[in-house]
Phi, psi and omega in degrees: 000315180295320179298320179294318178301319183286001173254007183244086185298322182296317178294316180301314184285328176292318177295322176303310179298321179296317180293319178295322176295324178299335178296326179295316179293318180298325180297324178285321179295333182286342181298124182085356180249331178199141182288149190297319183286325174295323178300318179298314180298312182296322179305306185283332176294320178293318177302315179298318179297329179281322189263321188298324178302332181263336190243357182301319179296321179289327175295317178299319179293331181272359184306320178302329177277332182283317190304314181297339183245022186299318181299317179295318180296321177301313179297317180300314182294318182293319181283306190280329183257306182282304185297312180303312183289325177299312179294322179303311183283331174292318180301326182297343179282347183221017172211177185264162175296327177301310180297318180300314182296318182291315179294321176300328179296344180276359183306318179304327179287321175299322178296318178300315180293319179294322178297323177291318184294320187260332182241001182053036176296129185300139177249118181282163176304322178296318179295320177298319177296320178297319177300314182298316179299316182293318179299317178298320179297317179294319179296322180298314182286325180291328179269358182057033177068019184259121177295327179296315178298318182295316181295324181271357182054042177253100181251156176299131183300319180298322179294320179292323177296321180293324175298316178297321177300317179297323177296317177302315183291325178296319178297320176298315183296320179294323180289346179300340176301334184262009181292149180291154182281070180233168180305139185299320181291323177296316179297318179298317180296321179293317178297320179298324178297315178297318181299319179295316179295320180289331181281339182300312177299329178294319178294323177294320176298317178299320177296314181297327180279354181079017183257357183291131178234114178294148183297135168284174175306318176293322179298320177295319179298317179295316181298316180294320176301312182298318181293320184282309191270295179296332184270288188286297189296318179298319179296316180296316179297318182295317179297321178294320178298319177297318178300323185280320186233002177091157184293326182297307180291323180294322182298333180299329183292341177298334179295345177284343185302308181295330178292310178298319181298320179296315180297315181295321180297320180287316185286318186268317185262353182057033177289140180289135178260106187261172185299325182288335173294315179297316179296316180294320179298316179296318181292316181296310180293320178297320178297321179293318179298315179297317182295332182272349181287143177268138179295145178290138177284139181295136179286143180289000000 
């Protein structure tokens, strides 16, 4: 059965998007069950416990390729794994899973902007139009469709934290160009190890501030779900999907994340789906579609 699943790229990549969307719902369910910074540490500690017994030897063998790029890898892990998730779970304390999912859907546009900022990657007029649509969508959901909020520049704190989280992840994604030429799963396990170590001081800080909350039974269930599905299984499925159909086609499935997150938030959390959510979802997804279109070549 597992062998058959691993020959189905559409199913693998759809499940990947569903598991990543589930992280938005899990972040809201975790509120009051486990503190956010401890959750980040436990997430990556569990991932390490699952992967390192099988991959530690391969990480050691890959050290000659890892060592020259260690500084870049450290920054990538701290931004993309520890920082992104810390902000993600903190944002869940003051915004909805719907908002988190929709804003998270804008990550491809943040990646486009970061690639331009750091690598001067050319931005076509279509891509610029896509950026504009997506930005309007994020502003729409952050302002809750209120002109008064927009005029006063009063946005939900959780939404703004989520925007910063997306920026962190975009910087990580752009830095992936500098990853060492090693197996993807080995690289992921090494990054998870760094992420766990980087999250430990955050959990200690949470303890010192008196904000640390040990997981309740429900908190443990949520933490294990996050470690298994959005972290481990989704990564393995995505890498297999890329192997089967290539990164370009596989990347399109990431656009399903905000759609699945919206559905799960309504079905599981009973969050209200308002007109500005629909508008923002259309703008964010539309912006990504426009940004990914190739300009037509002029006819001779």
